[in-house]
């Protein structure tokens, strides 16, 4: 099977010498960069090439190509999201075993997954600003005709922005781009956000990282109101 790169010629040259014949989970440590990482159903690793850091996600080919195209569409629409770099397909191990493709995105400098922001006790005011940032992102996505399908803190990266946060989409795997969203699609995204955020906040509460004044369910229930 021939290794294939779906990326610009410059990016192809940069990525060419990486060990694509190894499962991503087995890449040697000298290729990797230790950065805070969110929860993912796939194997995700960070690497540094020159002065740039890339995020690599191992995923089946149809999902990799679809997410790459959706991220390119969001980039074209100037929506806050991670920058797509390429997709590497046709991967094989030394023994000829097929390996899943890898989606490559550029690491968003100075950004953190939400769990890293809770490394210390998170106060109610900070949680409110975090939720506000996520709601602003959802509104921008919906105005652009993008149905997320899995709105959550886990699928978002956050940057500090003065006294607030700015939110960026990091996982577009379940997304769909339409000319205009229906009321049902918008409601479904908001319901997903409410349920996911409640679970994520309860998980933090159980780990002792959430201030006692924060009610996980009541906070997540405010998502629809803030969206409107």
mmCIF file of C-alpha atoms in Angstrom:
data_model
loop_
_atom_site.group_PDB
_atom_site.id
_atom_site.type_symbol
_atom_site.label_atom_id
_atom_site.label_comp_id
_atom_site.label_asym_id
_atom_site.label_seq_id
_atom_site.Cartn_x
_atom_site.Cartn_y
_atom_site.Cartn_z
ATOM 1 C CA UNK A 1 0.000 0.000 0.000
ATOM 2 C CA UNK A 2 1.341 3.441 -0.910
ATOM 3 C CA UNK A 3 1.574 6.144 1.756
ATOM 4 C CA UNK A 4 -0.548 9.119 0.703
ATOM 5 C CA UNK A 5 -0.484 12.685 2.009
ATOM 6 C CA UNK A 6 -3.452 15.017 1.708
ATOM 7 C CA UNK A 7 -1.676 18.256 2.568
ATOM 8 C CA UNK A 8 0.176 21.148 0.965
ATOM 9 C CA UNK A 9 3.580 20.298 -0.594
ATOM 10 C CA UNK A 10 5.363 22.271 2.144
ATOM 11 C CA UNK A 11 3.522 20.382 4.896
ATOM 12 C CA UNK A 12 4.165 17.055 3.142
ATOM 13 C CA UNK A 13 7.898 17.752 3.168
ATOM 14 C CA UNK A 14 7.758 18.638 6.872
ATOM 15 C CA UNK A 15 5.846 15.499 7.845
ATOM 16 C CA UNK A 16 7.540 13.010 5.513
ATOM 17 C CA UNK A 17 10.152 11.540 7.882
ATOM 18 C CA UNK A 18 7.818 10.646 10.760
ATOM 19 C CA UNK A 19 7.323 6.936 11.642
ATOM 20 C CA UNK A 20 4.043 6.436 9.782
ATOM 21 C CA UNK A 21 4.645 2.659 9.785
ATOM 22 C CA UNK A 22 4.021 2.511 13.548
ATOM 23 C CA UNK A 23 0.698 2.720 15.447
ATOM 24 C CA UNK A 24 0.462 6.215 16.926
ATOM 25 C CA UNK A 25 0.255 4.809 20.469
ATOM 26 C CA UNK A 26 3.708 3.235 19.982
ATOM 27 C CA UNK A 27 5.620 6.247 18.671
ATOM 28 C CA UNK A 28 8.919 6.760 20.538
ATOM 29 C CA UNK A 29 8.948 9.465 23.185
ATOM 30 C CA UNK A 30 11.558 11.558 21.365
ATOM 31 C CA UNK A 31 8.940 12.457 18.752
ATOM 32 C CA UNK A 32 6.380 13.564 21.340
ATOM 33 C CA UNK A 33 5.621 16.754 23.254
ATOM 34 C CA UNK A 34 3.965 16.538 26.663
ATOM 35 C CA UNK A 35 0.992 18.911 26.558
ATOM 36 C CA UNK A 36 -2.308 18.940 28.463
ATOM 37 C CA UNK A 37 -4.718 16.719 26.577
ATOM 38 C CA UNK A 38 -8.483 16.510 26.656
ATOM 39 C CA UNK A 39 -10.569 13.349 26.709
ATOM 40 C CA UNK A 40 -10.703 11.626 23.312
ATOM 41 C CA UNK A 41 -12.109 8.348 22.012
ATOM 42 C CA UNK A 42 -9.091 8.142 19.681
ATOM 43 C CA UNK A 43 -5.328 7.996 20.161
ATOM 44 C CA UNK A 44 -3.998 11.581 20.095
ATOM 45 C CA UNK A 45 -0.359 12.676 20.305
ATOM 46 C CA UNK A 46 1.503 16.005 20.035
ATOM 47 C CA UNK A 47 4.775 16.381 18.125
ATOM 48 C CA UNK A 48 7.182 19.256 17.527
ATOM 49 C CA UNK A 49 8.718 19.844 14.095
ATOM 50 C CA UNK A 50 10.975 22.888 14.020
ATOM 51 C CA UNK A 51 9.179 25.672 15.839
ATOM 52 C CA UNK A 52 5.688 24.246 15.248
ATOM 53 C CA UNK A 53 3.639 21.799 17.282
ATOM 54 C CA UNK A 54 1.127 19.491 15.635
ATOM 55 C CA UNK A 55 -1.697 17.357 17.026
ATOM 56 C CA UNK A 56 -2.053 13.895 15.467
ATOM 57 C CA UNK A 57 -5.233 11.834 15.760
ATOM 58 C CA UNK A 58 -5.513 8.236 14.578
ATOM 59 C CA UNK A 59 -8.952 7.605 13.098
ATOM 60 C CA UNK A 60 -10.630 5.599 10.311
ATOM 61 C CA UNK A 61 -10.219 7.040 6.813
ATOM 62 C CA UNK A 62 -13.778 8.206 6.198
ATOM 63 C CA UNK A 63 -13.812 10.150 9.480
ATOM 64 C CA UNK A 64 -10.316 11.577 8.929
ATOM 65 C CA UNK A 65 -11.124 12.943 5.462
ATOM 66 C CA UNK A 66 -14.521 14.230 6.549
ATOM 67 C CA UNK A 67 -13.192 16.045 9.594
ATOM 68 C CA UNK A 68 -10.302 17.513 7.604
ATOM 69 C CA UNK A 69 -12.734 18.952 5.046
ATOM 70 C CA UNK A 70 -15.069 20.311 7.742
ATOM 71 C CA UNK A 71 -12.159 22.027 9.507
ATOM 72 C CA UNK A 72 -11.118 23.561 6.186
ATOM 73 C CA UNK A 73 -14.669 24.809 5.698
ATOM 74 C CA UNK A 74 -14.683 26.354 9.174
ATOM 75 C CA UNK A 75 -11.328 27.990 8.420
ATOM 76 C CA UNK A 76 -12.804 29.468 5.244
ATOM 77 C CA UNK A 77 -15.766 30.786 7.266
ATOM 78 C CA UNK A 78 -13.414 32.328 9.875
ATOM 79 C CA UNK A 79 -14.894 30.226 12.690
ATOM 80 C CA UNK A 80 -12.648 29.661 15.746
ATOM 81 C CA UNK A 81 -11.349 26.103 15.337
ATOM 82 C CA UNK A 82 -8.060 24.229 15.150
ATOM 83 C CA UNK A 83 -6.213 24.586 11.847
ATOM 84 C CA UNK A 84 -6.254 21.491 9.586
ATOM 85 C CA UNK A 85 -2.883 20.458 8.156
ATOM 86 C CA UNK A 86 -3.466 17.162 6.399
ATOM 87 C CA UNK A 87 -4.488 13.500 6.382
ATOM 88 C CA UNK A 88 -2.014 10.617 6.014
ATOM 89 C CA UNK A 89 -3.520 7.426 4.574
ATOM 90 C CA UNK A 90 -2.148 4.173 3.143
ATOM 91 C CA UNK A 91 -0.242 3.433 6.363
ATOM 92 C CA UNK A 92 1.139 -0.073 6.946
ATOM 93 C CA UNK A 93 3.161 -1.646 9.746
ATOM 94 C CA UNK A 94 6.434 -3.463 8.959
ATOM 95 C CA UNK A 95 4.552 -6.761 8.711
ATOM 96 C CA UNK A 96 2.036 -5.319 6.238
ATOM 97 C CA UNK A 97 -0.770 -4.835 8.756
ATOM 98 C CA UNK A 98 -2.936 -1.854 7.677
ATOM 99 C CA UNK A 99 -2.899 1.094 10.083
ATOM 100 C CA UNK A 100 -5.595 3.729 10.493
ATOM 101 C CA UNK A 101 -5.005 7.127 8.866
ATOM 102 C CA UNK A 102 -3.868 10.104 10.904
ATOM 103 C CA UNK A 103 -5.501 13.529 10.896
ATOM 104 C CA UNK A 104 -2.955 16.299 11.478
ATOM 105 C CA UNK A 105 -3.901 19.697 12.884
ATOM 106 C CA UNK A 106 -1.769 22.577 14.106
ATOM 107 C CA UNK A 107 -1.661 22.916 17.873
ATOM 108 C CA UNK A 108 -3.483 26.046 19.010
ATOM 109 C CA UNK A 109 -0.840 28.045 20.853
ATOM 110 C CA UNK A 110 -1.644 29.060 24.455
ATOM 111 C CA UNK A 111 -4.837 26.992 24.452
ATOM 112 C CA UNK A 112 -5.869 24.447 27.080
ATOM 113 C CA UNK A 113 -8.516 21.722 27.370
ATOM 114 C CA UNK A 114 -11.066 22.461 30.054
ATOM 115 C CA UNK A 115 -9.726 19.857 32.502
ATOM 116 C CA UNK A 116 -6.320 21.550 32.535
ATOM 117 C CA UNK A 117 -8.020 24.797 33.563
ATOM 118 C CA UNK A 118 -9.360 22.969 36.615
ATOM 119 C CA UNK A 119 -5.918 21.944 37.853
ATOM 120 C CA UNK A 120 -6.768 24.108 40.856
ATOM 121 C CA UNK A 121 -10.141 24.732 42.437
ATOM 122 C CA UNK A 122 -12.340 26.540 39.910
ATOM 123 C CA UNK A 123 -14.625 29.266 41.251
ATOM 124 C CA UNK A 124 -18.155 29.904 40.085
ATOM 125 C CA UNK A 125 -17.281 33.132 38.230
ATOM 126 C CA UNK A 126 -14.618 31.324 36.208
ATOM 127 C CA UNK A 127 -16.974 28.463 35.364
ATOM 128 C CA UNK A 128 -19.548 31.016 34.161
ATOM 129 C CA UNK A 129 -16.971 32.643 31.861
ATOM 130 C CA UNK A 130 -15.996 29.232 30.503
ATOM 131 C CA UNK A 131 -19.619 28.363 29.705
ATOM 132 C CA UNK A 132 -20.162 31.797 28.157
ATOM 133 C CA UNK A 133 -17.200 31.236 25.818
ATOM 134 C CA UNK A 134 -18.588 27.863 24.730
ATOM 135 C CA UNK A 135 -22.043 29.338 24.111
ATOM 136 C CA UNK A 136 -20.547 32.124 21.972
ATOM 137 C CA UNK A 137 -18.770 29.461 19.905
ATOM 138 C CA UNK A 138 -22.009 27.496 19.451
ATOM 139 C CA UNK A 139 -23.824 30.646 18.302
ATOM 140 C CA UNK A 140 -21.106 31.418 15.748
ATOM 141 C CA UNK A 141 -21.170 27.851 14.451
ATOM 142 C CA UNK A 142 -24.951 27.878 14.113
ATOM 143 C CA UNK A 143 -25.002 31.230 12.324
ATOM 144 C CA UNK A 144 -22.547 29.756 9.817
ATOM 145 C CA UNK A 145 -24.819 26.723 9.279
ATOM 146 C CA UNK A 146 -22.636 24.267 11.207
ATOM 147 C CA UNK A 147 -24.352 21.537 13.212
ATOM 148 C CA UNK A 148 -21.828 20.283 15.785
ATOM 149 C CA UNK A 149 -23.543 17.075 16.885
ATOM 150 C CA UNK A 150 -21.465 16.710 20.066
ATOM 151 C CA UNK A 151 -21.233 20.067 21.863
ATOM 152 C CA UNK A 152 -19.186 19.725 25.036
ATOM 153 C CA UNK A 153 -16.356 21.223 27.031
ATOM 154 C CA UNK A 154 -14.277 18.166 26.055
ATOM 155 C CA UNK A 155 -14.476 18.994 22.337
ATOM 156 C CA UNK A 156 -13.345 22.576 22.893
ATOM 157 C CA UNK A 157 -10.065 24.356 23.553
ATOM 158 C CA UNK A 158 -9.942 27.560 25.576
ATOM 159 C CA UNK A 159 -7.635 30.559 25.491
ATOM 160 C CA UNK A 160 -7.590 33.252 28.121
ATOM 161 C CA UNK A 161 -8.806 36.502 26.585
ATOM 162 C CA UNK A 162 -8.312 39.417 28.988
ATOM 163 C CA UNK A 163 -10.750 38.657 31.837
ATOM 164 C CA UNK A 164 -12.701 36.120 29.791
ATOM 165 C CA UNK A 165 -12.083 33.028 27.652
ATOM 166 C CA UNK A 166 -12.211 32.419 23.919
ATOM 167 C CA UNK A 167 -13.428 28.975 22.801
ATOM 168 C CA UNK A 168 -12.247 27.014 19.753
ATOM 169 C CA UNK A 169 -13.724 23.872 18.226
ATOM 170 C CA UNK A 170 -11.225 21.012 18.347
ATOM 171 C CA UNK A 171 -13.322 18.021 17.253
ATOM 172 C CA UNK A 172 -15.536 18.273 14.159
ATOM 173 C CA UNK A 173 -15.972 14.523 13.691
ATOM 174 C CA UNK A 174 -19.754 14.591 14.200
ATOM 175 C CA UNK A 175 -20.317 17.943 12.469
ATOM 176 C CA UNK A 176 -22.350 18.827 9.394
ATOM 177 C CA UNK A 177 -22.290 22.012 7.340
ATOM 178 C CA UNK A 178 -25.616 23.259 5.955
ATOM 179 C CA UNK A 179 -26.817 26.395 4.220
ATOM 180 C CA UNK A 180 -28.993 27.061 7.262
ATOM 181 C CA UNK A 181 -29.795 25.070 10.389
ATOM 182 C CA UNK A 182 -33.313 24.030 11.340
ATOM 183 C CA UNK A 183 -34.768 24.748 14.765
ATOM 184 C CA UNK A 184 -34.496 21.032 15.494
ATOM 185 C CA UNK A 185 -30.776 20.924 14.706
ATOM 186 C CA UNK A 186 -30.098 23.917 16.923
ATOM 187 C CA UNK A 187 -32.177 22.450 19.751
ATOM 188 C CA UNK A 188 -30.419 19.102 19.448
ATOM 189 C CA UNK A 189 -27.008 20.763 19.740
ATOM 190 C CA UNK A 190 -28.148 22.721 22.812
ATOM 191 C CA UNK A 191 -29.609 19.601 24.442
ATOM 192 C CA UNK A 192 -26.337 17.760 23.819
ATOM 193 C CA UNK A 193 -24.390 20.664 25.300
ATOM 194 C CA UNK A 194 -26.590 20.773 28.390
ATOM 195 C CA UNK A 195 -26.295 17.018 29.050
ATOM 196 C CA UNK A 196 -22.562 16.840 28.319
ATOM 197 C CA UNK A 197 -21.664 19.899 30.390
ATOM 198 C CA UNK A 198 -23.664 18.621 33.366
ATOM 199 C CA UNK A 199 -21.759 15.325 33.212
ATOM 200 C CA UNK A 200 -18.392 17.028 32.825
ATOM 201 C CA UNK A 201 -19.019 19.376 35.761
ATOM 202 C CA UNK A 202 -20.275 16.526 37.969
ATOM 203 C CA UNK A 203 -17.112 14.598 37.137
ATOM 204 C CA UNK A 204 -15.008 17.583 38.226
ATOM 205 C CA UNK A 205 -17.124 17.946 41.351
ATOM 206 C CA UNK A 206 -16.531 14.304 42.231
ATOM 207 C CA UNK A 207 -12.780 14.861 41.848
ATOM 208 C CA UNK A 208 -12.847 17.886 44.163
ATOM 209 C CA UNK A 209 -11.952 20.471 41.497
ATOM 210 C CA UNK A 210 -15.178 22.459 41.534
ATOM 211 C CA UNK A 211 -16.175 25.111 44.029
ATOM 212 C CA UNK A 212 -19.075 24.062 46.295
ATOM 213 C CA UNK A 213 -21.135 27.032 45.088
ATOM 214 C CA UNK A 214 -21.304 25.587 41.547
ATOM 215 C CA UNK A 215 -24.402 23.510 40.833
ATOM 216 C CA UNK A 216 -23.490 21.315 37.852
ATOM 217 C CA UNK A 217 -27.057 20.765 36.638
ATOM 218 C CA UNK A 218 -28.227 24.356 37.178
ATOM 219 C CA UNK A 219 -25.124 25.678 35.384
ATOM 220 C CA UNK A 220 -25.659 23.424 32.381
ATOM 221 C CA UNK A 221 -29.353 24.326 32.282
ATOM 222 C CA UNK A 222 -28.384 27.957 31.651
ATOM 223 C CA UNK A 223 -26.800 27.137 28.279
ATOM 224 C CA UNK A 224 -30.054 27.581 26.335
ATOM 225 C CA UNK A 225 -30.864 30.878 28.057
ATOM 226 C CA UNK A 226 -27.397 32.286 27.357
ATOM 227 C CA UNK A 227 -27.599 31.067 23.779
ATOM 228 C CA UNK A 228 -30.855 32.964 23.216
#
